[in-house]
PDB file of C-alpha atoms and ligand atoms in Angstrom:
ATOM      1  CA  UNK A   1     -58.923 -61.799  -2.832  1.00  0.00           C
ATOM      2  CA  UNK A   2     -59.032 -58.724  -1.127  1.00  0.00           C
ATOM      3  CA  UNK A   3     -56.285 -57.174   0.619  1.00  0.00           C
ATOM      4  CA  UNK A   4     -56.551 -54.022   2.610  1.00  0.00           C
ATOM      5  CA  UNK A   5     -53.441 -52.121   4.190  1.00  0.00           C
ATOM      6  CA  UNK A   6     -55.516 -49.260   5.430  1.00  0.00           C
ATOM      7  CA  UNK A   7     -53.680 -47.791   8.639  1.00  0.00           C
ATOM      8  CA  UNK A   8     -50.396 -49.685   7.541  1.00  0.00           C
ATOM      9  CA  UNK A   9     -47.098 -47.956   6.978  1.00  0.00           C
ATOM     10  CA  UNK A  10     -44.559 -49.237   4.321  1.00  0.00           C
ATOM     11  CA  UNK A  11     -41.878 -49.209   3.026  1.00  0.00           C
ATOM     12  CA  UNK A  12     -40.245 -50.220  -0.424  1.00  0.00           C
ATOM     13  CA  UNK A  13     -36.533 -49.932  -1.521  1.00  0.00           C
ATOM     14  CA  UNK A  14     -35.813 -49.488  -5.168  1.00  0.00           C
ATOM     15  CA  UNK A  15     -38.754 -47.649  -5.423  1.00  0.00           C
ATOM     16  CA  UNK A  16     -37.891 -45.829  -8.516  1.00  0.00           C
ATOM     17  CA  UNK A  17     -38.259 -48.069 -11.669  1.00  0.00           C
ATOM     18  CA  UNK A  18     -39.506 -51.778 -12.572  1.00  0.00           C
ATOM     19  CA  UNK A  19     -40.820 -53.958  -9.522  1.00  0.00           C
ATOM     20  CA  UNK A  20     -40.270 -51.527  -6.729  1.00  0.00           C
ATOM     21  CA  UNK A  21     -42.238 -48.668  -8.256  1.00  0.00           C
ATOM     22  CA  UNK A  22     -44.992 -51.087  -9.124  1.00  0.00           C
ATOM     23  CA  UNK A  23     -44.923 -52.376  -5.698  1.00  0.00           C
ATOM     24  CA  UNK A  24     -45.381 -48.625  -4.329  1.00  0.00           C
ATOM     25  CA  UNK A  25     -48.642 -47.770  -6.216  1.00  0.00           C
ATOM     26  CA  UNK A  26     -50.011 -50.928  -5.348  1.00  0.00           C
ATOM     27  CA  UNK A  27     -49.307 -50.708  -1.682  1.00  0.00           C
ATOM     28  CA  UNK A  28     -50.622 -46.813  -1.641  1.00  0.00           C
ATOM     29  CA  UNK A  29     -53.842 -48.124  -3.243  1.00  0.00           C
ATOM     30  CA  UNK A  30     -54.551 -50.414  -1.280  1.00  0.00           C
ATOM     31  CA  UNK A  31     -54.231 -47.674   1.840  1.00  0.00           C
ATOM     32  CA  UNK A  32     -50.932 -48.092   3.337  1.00  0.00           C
ATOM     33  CA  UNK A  33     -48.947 -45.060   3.853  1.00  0.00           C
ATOM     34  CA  UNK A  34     -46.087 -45.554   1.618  1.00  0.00           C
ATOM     35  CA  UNK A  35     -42.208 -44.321   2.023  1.00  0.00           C
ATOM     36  CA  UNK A  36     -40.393 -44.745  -1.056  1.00  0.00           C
ATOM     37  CA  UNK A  37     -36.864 -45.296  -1.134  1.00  0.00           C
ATOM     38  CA  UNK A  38     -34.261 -44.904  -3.948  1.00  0.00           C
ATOM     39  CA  UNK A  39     -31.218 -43.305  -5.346  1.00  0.00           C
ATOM     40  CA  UNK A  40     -32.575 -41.284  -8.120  1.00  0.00           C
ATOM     41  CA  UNK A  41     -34.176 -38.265  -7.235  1.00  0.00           C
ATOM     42  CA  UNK A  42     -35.759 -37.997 -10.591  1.00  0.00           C
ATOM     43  CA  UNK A  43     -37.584 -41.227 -10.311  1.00  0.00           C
ATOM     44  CA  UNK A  44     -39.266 -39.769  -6.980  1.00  0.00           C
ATOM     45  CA  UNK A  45     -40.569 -36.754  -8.350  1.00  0.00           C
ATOM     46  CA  UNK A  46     -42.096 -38.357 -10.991  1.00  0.00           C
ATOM     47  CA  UNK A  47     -43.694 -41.321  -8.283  1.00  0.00           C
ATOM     48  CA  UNK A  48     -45.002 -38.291  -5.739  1.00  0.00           C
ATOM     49  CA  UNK A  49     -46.414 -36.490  -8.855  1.00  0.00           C
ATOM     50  CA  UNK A  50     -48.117 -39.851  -9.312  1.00  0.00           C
ATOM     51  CA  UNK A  51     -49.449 -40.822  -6.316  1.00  0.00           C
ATOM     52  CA  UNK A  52     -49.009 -37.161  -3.832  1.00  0.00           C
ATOM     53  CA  UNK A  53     -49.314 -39.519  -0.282  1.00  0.00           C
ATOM     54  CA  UNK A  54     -46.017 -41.262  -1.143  1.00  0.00           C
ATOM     55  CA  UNK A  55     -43.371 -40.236   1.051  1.00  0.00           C
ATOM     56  CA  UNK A  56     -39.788 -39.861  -0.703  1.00  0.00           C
ATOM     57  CA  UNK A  57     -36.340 -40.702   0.788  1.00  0.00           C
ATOM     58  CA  UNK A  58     -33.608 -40.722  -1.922  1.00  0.00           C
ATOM     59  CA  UNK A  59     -30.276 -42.341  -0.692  1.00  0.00           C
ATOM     60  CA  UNK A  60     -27.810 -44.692  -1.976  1.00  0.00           C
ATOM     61  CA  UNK A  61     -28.469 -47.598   0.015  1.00  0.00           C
ATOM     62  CA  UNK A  62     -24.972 -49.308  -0.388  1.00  0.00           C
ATOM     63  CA  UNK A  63     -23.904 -46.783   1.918  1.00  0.00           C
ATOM     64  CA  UNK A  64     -24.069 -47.692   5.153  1.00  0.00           C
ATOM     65  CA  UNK A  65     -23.718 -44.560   7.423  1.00  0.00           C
ATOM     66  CA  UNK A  66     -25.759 -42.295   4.806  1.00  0.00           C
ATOM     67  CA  UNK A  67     -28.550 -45.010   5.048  1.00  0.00           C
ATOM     68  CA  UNK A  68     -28.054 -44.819   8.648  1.00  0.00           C
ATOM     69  CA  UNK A  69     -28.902 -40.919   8.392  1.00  0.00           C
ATOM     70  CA  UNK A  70     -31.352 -41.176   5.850  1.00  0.00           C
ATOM     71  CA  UNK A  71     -33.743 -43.892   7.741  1.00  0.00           C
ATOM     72  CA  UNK A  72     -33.441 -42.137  11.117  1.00  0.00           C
ATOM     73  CA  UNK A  73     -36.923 -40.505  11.261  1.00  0.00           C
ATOM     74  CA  UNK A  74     -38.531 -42.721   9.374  1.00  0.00           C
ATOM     75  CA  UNK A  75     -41.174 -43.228  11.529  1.00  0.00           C
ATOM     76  CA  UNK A  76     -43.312 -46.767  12.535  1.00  0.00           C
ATOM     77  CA  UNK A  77     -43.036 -49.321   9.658  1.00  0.00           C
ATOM     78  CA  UNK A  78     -45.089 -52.303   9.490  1.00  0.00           C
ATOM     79  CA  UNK A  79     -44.524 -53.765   6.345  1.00  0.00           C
ATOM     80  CA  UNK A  80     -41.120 -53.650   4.729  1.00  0.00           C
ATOM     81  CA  UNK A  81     -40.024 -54.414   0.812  1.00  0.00           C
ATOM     82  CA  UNK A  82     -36.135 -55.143   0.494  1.00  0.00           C
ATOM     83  CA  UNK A  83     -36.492 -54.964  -3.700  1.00  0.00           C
ATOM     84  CA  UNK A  84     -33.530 -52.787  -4.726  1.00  0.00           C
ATOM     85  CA  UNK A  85     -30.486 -54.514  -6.426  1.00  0.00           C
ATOM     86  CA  UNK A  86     -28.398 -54.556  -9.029  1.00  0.00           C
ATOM     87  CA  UNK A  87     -27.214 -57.283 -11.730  1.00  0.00           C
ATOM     88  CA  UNK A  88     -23.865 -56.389 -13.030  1.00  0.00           C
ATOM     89  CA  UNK A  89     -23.037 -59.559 -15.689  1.00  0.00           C
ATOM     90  CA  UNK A  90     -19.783 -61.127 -16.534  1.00  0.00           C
ATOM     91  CA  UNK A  91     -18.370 -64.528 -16.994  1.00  0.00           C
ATOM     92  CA  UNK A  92     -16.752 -66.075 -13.556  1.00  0.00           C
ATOM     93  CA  UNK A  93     -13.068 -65.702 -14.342  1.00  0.00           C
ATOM     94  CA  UNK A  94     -13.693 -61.960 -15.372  1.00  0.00           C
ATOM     95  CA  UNK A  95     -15.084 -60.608 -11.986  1.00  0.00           C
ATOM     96  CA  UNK A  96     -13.777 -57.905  -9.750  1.00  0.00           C
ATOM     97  CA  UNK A  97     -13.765 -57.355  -6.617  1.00  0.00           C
ATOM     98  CA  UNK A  98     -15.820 -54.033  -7.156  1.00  0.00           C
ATOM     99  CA  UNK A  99     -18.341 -55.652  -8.524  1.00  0.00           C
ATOM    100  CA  UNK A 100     -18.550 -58.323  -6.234  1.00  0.00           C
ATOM    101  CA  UNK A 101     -18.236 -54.952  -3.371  1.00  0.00           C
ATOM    102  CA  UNK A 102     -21.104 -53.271  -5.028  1.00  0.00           C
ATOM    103  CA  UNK A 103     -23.244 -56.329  -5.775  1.00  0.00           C
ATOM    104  CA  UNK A 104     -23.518 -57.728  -2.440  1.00  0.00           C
ATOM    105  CA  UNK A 105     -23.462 -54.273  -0.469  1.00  0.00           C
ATOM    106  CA  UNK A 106     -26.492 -53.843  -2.356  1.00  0.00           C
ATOM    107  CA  UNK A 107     -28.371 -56.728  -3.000  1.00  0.00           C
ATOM    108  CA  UNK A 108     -27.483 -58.667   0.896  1.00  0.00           C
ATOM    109  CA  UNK A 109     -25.663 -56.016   2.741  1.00  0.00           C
ATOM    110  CA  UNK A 110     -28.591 -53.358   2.571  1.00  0.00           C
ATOM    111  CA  UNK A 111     -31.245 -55.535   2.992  1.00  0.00           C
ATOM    112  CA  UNK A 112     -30.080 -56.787   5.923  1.00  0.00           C
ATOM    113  CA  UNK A 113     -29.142 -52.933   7.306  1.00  0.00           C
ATOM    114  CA  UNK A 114     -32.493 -51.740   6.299  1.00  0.00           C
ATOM    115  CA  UNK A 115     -34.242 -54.579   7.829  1.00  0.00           C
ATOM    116  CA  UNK A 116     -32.571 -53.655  11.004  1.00  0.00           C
ATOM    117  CA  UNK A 117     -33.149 -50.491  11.589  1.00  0.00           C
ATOM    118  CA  UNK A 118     -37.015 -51.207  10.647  1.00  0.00           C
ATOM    119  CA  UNK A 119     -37.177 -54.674  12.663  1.00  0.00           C
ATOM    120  CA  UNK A 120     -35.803 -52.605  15.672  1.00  0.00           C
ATOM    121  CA  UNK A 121     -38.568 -50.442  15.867  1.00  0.00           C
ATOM    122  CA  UNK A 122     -41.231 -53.285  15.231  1.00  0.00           C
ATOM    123  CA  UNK A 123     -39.909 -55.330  17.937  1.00  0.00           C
ATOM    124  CA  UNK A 124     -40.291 -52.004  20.196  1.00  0.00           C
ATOM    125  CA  UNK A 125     -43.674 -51.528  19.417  1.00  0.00           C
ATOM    126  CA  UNK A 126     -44.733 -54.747  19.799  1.00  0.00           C
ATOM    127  CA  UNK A 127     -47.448 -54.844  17.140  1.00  0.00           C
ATOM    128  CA  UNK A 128     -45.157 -57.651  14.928  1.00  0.00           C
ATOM    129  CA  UNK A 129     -44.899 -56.727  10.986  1.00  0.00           C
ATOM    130  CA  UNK A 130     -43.998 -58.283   7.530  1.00  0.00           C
ATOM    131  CA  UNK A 131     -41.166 -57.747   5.608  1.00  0.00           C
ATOM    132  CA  UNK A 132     -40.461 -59.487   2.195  1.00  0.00           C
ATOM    133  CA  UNK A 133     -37.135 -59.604   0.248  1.00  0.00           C
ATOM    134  CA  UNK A 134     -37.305 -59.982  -2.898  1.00  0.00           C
ATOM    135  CA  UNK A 135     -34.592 -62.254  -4.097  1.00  0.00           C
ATOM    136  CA  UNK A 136     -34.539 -64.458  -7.652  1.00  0.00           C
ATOM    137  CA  UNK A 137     -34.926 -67.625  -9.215  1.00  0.00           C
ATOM    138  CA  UNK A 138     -30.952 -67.404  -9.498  1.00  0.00           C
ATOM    139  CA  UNK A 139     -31.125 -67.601  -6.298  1.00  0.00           C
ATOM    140  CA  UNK A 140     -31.135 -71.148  -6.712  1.00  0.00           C
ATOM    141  CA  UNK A 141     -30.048 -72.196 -10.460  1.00  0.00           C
ATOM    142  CA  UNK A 142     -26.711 -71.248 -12.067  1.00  0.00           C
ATOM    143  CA  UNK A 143     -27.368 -69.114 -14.914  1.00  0.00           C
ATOM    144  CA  UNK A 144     -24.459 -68.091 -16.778  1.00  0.00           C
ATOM    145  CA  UNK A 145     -22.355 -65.397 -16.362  1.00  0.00           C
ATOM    146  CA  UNK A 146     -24.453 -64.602 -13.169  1.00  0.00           C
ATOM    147  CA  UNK A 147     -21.920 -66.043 -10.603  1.00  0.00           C
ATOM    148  CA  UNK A 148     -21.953 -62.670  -8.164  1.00  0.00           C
ATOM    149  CA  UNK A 149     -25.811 -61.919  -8.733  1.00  0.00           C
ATOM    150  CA  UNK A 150     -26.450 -65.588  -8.546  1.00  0.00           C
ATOM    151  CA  UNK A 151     -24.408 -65.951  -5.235  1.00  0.00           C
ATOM    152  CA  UNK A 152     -26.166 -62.227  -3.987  1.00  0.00           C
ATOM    153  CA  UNK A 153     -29.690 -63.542  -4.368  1.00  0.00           C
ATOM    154  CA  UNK A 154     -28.348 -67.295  -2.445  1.00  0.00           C
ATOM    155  CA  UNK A 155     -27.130 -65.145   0.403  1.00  0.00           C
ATOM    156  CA  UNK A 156     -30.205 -63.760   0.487  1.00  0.00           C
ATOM    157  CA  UNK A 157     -32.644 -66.348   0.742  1.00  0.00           C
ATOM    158  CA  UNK A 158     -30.455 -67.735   3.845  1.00  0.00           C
ATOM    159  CA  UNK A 159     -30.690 -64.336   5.148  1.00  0.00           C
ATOM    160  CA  UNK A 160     -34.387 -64.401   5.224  1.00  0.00           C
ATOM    161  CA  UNK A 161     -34.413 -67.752   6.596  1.00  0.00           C
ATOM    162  CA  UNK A 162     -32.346 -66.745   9.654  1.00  0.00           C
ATOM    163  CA  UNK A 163     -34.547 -63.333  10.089  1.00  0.00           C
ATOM    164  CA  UNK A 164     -37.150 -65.540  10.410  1.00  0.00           C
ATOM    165  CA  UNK A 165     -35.774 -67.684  13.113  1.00  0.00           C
ATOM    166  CA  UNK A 166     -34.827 -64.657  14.824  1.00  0.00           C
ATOM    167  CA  UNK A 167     -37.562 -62.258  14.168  1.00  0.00           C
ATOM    168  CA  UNK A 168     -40.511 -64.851  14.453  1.00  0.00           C
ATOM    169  CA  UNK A 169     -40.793 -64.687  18.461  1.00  0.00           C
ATOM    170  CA  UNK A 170     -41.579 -60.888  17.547  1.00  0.00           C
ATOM    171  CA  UNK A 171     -44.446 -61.733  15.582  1.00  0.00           C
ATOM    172  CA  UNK A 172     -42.235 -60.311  12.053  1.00  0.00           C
ATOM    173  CA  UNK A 173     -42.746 -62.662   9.420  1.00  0.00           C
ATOM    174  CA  UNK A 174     -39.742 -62.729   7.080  1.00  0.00           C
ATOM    175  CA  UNK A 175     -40.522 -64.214   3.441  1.00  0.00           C
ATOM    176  CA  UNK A 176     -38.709 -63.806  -0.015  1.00  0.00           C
ATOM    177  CA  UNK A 177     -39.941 -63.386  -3.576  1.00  0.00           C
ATOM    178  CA  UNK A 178     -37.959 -65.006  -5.916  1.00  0.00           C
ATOM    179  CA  UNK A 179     -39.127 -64.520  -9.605  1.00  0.00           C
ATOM    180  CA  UNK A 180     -38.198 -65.082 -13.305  1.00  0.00           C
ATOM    181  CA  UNK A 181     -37.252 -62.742 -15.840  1.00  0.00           C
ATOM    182  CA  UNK A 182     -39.504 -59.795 -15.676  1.00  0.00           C
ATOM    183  CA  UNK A 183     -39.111 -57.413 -18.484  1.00  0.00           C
ATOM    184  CA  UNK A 184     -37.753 -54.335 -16.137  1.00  0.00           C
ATOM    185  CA  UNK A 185     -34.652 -52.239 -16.875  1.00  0.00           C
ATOM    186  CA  UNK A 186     -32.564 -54.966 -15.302  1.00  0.00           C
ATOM    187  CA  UNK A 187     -34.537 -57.639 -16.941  1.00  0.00           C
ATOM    188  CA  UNK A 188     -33.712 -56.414 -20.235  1.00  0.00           C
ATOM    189  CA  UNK A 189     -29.529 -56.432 -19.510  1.00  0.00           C
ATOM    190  CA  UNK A 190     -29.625 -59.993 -19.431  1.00  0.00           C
ATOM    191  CA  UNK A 191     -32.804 -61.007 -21.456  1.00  0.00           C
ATOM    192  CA  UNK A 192     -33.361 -58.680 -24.662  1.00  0.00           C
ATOM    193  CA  UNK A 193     -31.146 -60.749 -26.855  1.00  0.00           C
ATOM    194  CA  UNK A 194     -33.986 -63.060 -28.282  1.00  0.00           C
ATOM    195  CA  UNK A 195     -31.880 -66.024 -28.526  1.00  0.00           C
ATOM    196  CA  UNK A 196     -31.355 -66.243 -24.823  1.00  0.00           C
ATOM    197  CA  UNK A 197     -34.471 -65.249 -24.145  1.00  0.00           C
ATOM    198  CA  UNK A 198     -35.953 -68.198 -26.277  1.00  0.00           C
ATOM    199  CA  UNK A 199     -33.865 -70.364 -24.124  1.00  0.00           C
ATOM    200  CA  UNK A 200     -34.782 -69.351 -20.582  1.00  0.00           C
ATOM    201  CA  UNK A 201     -38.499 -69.083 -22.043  1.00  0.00           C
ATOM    202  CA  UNK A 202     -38.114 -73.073 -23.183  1.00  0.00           C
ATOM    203  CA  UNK A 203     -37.167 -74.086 -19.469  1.00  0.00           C
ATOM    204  CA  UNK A 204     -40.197 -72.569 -18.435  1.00  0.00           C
ATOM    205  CA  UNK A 205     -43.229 -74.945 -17.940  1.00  0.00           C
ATOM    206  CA  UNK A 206     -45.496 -71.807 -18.546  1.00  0.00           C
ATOM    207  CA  UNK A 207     -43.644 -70.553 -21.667  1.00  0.00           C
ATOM    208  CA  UNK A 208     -43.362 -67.094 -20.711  1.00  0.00           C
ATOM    209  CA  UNK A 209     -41.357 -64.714 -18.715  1.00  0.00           C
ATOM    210  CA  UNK A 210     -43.461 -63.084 -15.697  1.00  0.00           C
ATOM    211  CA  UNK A 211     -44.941 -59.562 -15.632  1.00  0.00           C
ATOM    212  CA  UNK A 212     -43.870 -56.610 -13.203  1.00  0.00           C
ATOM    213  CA  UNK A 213     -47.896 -57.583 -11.850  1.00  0.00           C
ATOM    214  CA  UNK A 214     -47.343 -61.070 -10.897  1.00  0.00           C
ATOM    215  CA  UNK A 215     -44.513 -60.146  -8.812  1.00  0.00           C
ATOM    216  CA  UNK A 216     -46.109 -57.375  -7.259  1.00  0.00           C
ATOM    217  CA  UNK A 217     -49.021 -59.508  -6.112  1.00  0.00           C
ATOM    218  CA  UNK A 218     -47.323 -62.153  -4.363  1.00  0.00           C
ATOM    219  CA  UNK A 219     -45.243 -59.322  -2.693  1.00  0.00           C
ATOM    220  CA  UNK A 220     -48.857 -58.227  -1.550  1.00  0.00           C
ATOM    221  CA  UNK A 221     -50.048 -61.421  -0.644  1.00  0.00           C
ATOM    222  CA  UNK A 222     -46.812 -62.273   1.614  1.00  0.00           C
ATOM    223  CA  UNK A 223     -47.281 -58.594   3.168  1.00  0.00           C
ATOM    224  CA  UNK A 224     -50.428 -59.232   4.098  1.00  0.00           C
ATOM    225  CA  UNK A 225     -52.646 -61.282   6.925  1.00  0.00           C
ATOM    226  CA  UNK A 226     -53.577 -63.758   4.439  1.00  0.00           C
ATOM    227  CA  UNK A 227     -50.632 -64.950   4.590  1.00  0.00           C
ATOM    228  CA  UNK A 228     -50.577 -65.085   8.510  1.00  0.00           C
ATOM    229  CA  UNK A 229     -49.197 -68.092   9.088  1.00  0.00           C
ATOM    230  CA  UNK A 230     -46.173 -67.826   6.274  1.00  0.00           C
ATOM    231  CA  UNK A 231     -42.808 -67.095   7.470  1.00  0.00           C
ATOM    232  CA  UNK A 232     -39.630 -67.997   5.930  1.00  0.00           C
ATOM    233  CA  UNK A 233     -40.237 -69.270   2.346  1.00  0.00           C
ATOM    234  CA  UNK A 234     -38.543 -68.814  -0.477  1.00  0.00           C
ATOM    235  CA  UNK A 235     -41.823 -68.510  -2.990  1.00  0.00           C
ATOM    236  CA  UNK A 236     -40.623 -68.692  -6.513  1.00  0.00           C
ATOM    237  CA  UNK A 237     -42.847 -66.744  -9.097  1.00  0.00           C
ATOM    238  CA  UNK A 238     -41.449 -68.259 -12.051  1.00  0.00           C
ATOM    239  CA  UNK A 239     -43.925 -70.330 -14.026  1.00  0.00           C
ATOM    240  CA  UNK A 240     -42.846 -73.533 -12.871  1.00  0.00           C
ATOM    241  CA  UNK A 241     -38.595 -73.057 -13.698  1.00  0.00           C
ATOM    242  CA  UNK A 242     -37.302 -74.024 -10.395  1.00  0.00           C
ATOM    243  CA  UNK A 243     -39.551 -76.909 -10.036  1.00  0.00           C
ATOM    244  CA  UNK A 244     -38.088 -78.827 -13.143  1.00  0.00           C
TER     245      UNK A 244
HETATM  246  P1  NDP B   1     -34.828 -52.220 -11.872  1.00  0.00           P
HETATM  247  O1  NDP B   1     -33.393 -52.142 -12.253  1.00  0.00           O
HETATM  248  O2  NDP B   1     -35.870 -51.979 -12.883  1.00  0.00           O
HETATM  249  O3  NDP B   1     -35.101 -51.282 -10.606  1.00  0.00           O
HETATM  250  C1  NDP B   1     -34.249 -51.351  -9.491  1.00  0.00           C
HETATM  251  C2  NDP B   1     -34.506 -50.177  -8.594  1.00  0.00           C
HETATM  252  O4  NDP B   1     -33.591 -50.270  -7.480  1.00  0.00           O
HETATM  253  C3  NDP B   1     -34.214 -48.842  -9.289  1.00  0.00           C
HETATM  254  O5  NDP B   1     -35.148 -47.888  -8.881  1.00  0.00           O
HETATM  255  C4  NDP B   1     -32.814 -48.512  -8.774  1.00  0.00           C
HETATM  256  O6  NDP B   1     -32.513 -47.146  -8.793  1.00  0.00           O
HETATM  257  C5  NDP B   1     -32.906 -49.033  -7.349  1.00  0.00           C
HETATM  258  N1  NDP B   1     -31.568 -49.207  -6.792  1.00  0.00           N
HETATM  259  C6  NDP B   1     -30.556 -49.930  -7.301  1.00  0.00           C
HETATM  260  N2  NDP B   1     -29.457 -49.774  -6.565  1.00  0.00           N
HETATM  261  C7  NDP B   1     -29.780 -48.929  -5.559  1.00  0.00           C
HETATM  262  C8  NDP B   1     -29.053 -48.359  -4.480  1.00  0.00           C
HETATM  263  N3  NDP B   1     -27.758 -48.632  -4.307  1.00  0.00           N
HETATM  264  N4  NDP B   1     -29.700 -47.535  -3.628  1.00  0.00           N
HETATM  265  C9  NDP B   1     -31.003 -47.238  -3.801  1.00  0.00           C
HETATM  266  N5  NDP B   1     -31.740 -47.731  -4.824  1.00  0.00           N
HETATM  267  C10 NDP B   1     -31.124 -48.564  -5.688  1.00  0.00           C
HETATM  268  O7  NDP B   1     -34.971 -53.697 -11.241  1.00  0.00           O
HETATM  269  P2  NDP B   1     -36.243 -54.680 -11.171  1.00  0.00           P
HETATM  270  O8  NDP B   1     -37.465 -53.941 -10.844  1.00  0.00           O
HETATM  271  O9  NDP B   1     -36.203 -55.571 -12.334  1.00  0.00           O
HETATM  272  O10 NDP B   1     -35.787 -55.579  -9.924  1.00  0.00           O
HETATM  273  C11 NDP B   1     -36.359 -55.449  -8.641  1.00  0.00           C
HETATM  274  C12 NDP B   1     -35.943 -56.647  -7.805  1.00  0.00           C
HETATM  275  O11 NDP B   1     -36.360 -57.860  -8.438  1.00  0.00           O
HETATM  276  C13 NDP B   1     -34.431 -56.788  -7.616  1.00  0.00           C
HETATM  277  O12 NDP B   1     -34.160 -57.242  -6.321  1.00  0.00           O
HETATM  278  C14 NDP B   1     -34.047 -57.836  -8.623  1.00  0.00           C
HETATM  279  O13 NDP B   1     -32.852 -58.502  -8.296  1.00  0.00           O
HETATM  280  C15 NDP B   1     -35.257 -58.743  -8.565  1.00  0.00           C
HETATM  281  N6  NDP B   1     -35.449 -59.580  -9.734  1.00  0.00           N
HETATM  282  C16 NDP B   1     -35.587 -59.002 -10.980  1.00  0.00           C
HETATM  283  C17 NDP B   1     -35.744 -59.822 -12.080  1.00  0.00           C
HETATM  284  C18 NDP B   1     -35.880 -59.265 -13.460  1.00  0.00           C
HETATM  285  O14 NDP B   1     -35.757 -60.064 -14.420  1.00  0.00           O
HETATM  286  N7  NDP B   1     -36.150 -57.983 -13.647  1.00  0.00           N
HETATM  287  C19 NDP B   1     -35.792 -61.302 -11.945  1.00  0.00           C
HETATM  288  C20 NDP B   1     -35.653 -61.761 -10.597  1.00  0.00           C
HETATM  289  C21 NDP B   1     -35.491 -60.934  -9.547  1.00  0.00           C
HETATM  290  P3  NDP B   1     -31.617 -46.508 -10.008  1.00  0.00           P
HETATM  291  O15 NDP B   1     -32.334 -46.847 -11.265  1.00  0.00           O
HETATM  292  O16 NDP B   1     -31.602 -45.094  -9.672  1.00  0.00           O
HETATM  293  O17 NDP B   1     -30.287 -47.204  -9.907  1.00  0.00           O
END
């Protein structure tokens, strides 16, 4: 299937390692004007000295004002990926509130901020738009010691399912990704220890964990026309885990 995004403008949080740099060299080759957006300004340098047309914005995007500032001028978006996160593990009794602070000021509060300020200016223009948030398959299956990423990534899914509601009658489609265990930086916190691995790989009816490229192409596919008609799903990309 082809999929074109010539004339489109995008933009991708967490754009600096695993699934949200991926997602930015795919979107720029397929000819959308790409902003990247990230914390590290290392991790930019090294994406514009990859691909020159990408346009960087480092911020810390659970900060709310300095986001504010950041995203002012960034221009017409029509395509928007809500990707960065972070997965801070610890058994349920053991949590803090910081990490709860930091986990969902991250992973719900700035997608939903970001969103905004982008959905504003689509509604304004009129010409409608796509955003996708990419959320997890612990979204929706208790893993353990996941209890403030798993909760996160539930907020999140009913998040996109009320920006859809709300957004629809704008002609903004708002979808979520919600994949496996891909073998990222975060991936590896939770997943490198081989006997936990084995057993998340065993509860998968495809055996394996899913690449950085599988994500990356459903995030294309719900960004694009093609999927016209798609608004508010929650499409897992997991080899079959939620299903069983
Ligand atoms: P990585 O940790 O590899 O990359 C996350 C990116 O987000 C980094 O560039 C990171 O920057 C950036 N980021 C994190 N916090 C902030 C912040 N406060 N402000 C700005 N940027 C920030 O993660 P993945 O690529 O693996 O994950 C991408 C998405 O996929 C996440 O939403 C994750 O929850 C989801 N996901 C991942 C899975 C996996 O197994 N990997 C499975 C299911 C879902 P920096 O490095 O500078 O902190």
């Amino acid at each position: 299937m082809e999929i074109s995004f010539a004339g489109k403008r995008a933009l991708v949080t967490g754009a600096g390692k695993g699934i949200g740099r991926a997602t930015v060299l795919a979107l720029a080759r397929c000819g959308a004007e790409v902003t990247a957006v990230t914390r590290t300004q290392a991790d930019l340098n090294s994406l514009v000295l990859e691909c020159p047309s990408i346009r960087p914005v480092c911020v810390d995007l659970s900060e709310w004002e300095t986001t504010e500032a950041a995203l002012k001028d960034i221009g017409p978006v029509d395509l928007l990926v809500n990707n960065a996160a972070c997965a801070m593990l610890q058994p349920f009794l053991e949590v803090t509130p910081e990490q709860f602070d930091m986990s969902f000021n991250i992973n719900v509060k700035a997608a939903l901020h970001v969103s905004q300020i982008v959905a504003r200016g689509m509604k304004a223009r009129g010409g409608g738009g796509s955003i996708v948030n990419i959320s997890s398959q612990a979204s929706q299956c208790a893993l353990q010691d996941h209890a403030v990423y798993c909760a996160s990534k539930g907020a999140l899914d009913m998040l996109t399912k009320v920006m859809a509601l709300e957004l629809g009658p704008y002609q903004i489609r708002v979808n979520s990704i919600n994949p496996t265990v891909v073998m990222t930086e975060m991936g590896r916190i939770g997943w490198s220890d081989p006997e936990k691995a084995n057993a998340m790989t065993s509860r998968i009816p495809l055996g394996k964990f899913a690449e950085v490229e599988d994500v990356v192409n459903s995030i294309l596919f719900l960004l694009s026309d093609k999927s016209a008609m798609t608004n508010g799903v929650i499409l897992p990309v997991d080899g079959g885990f939620l299903a069983c």
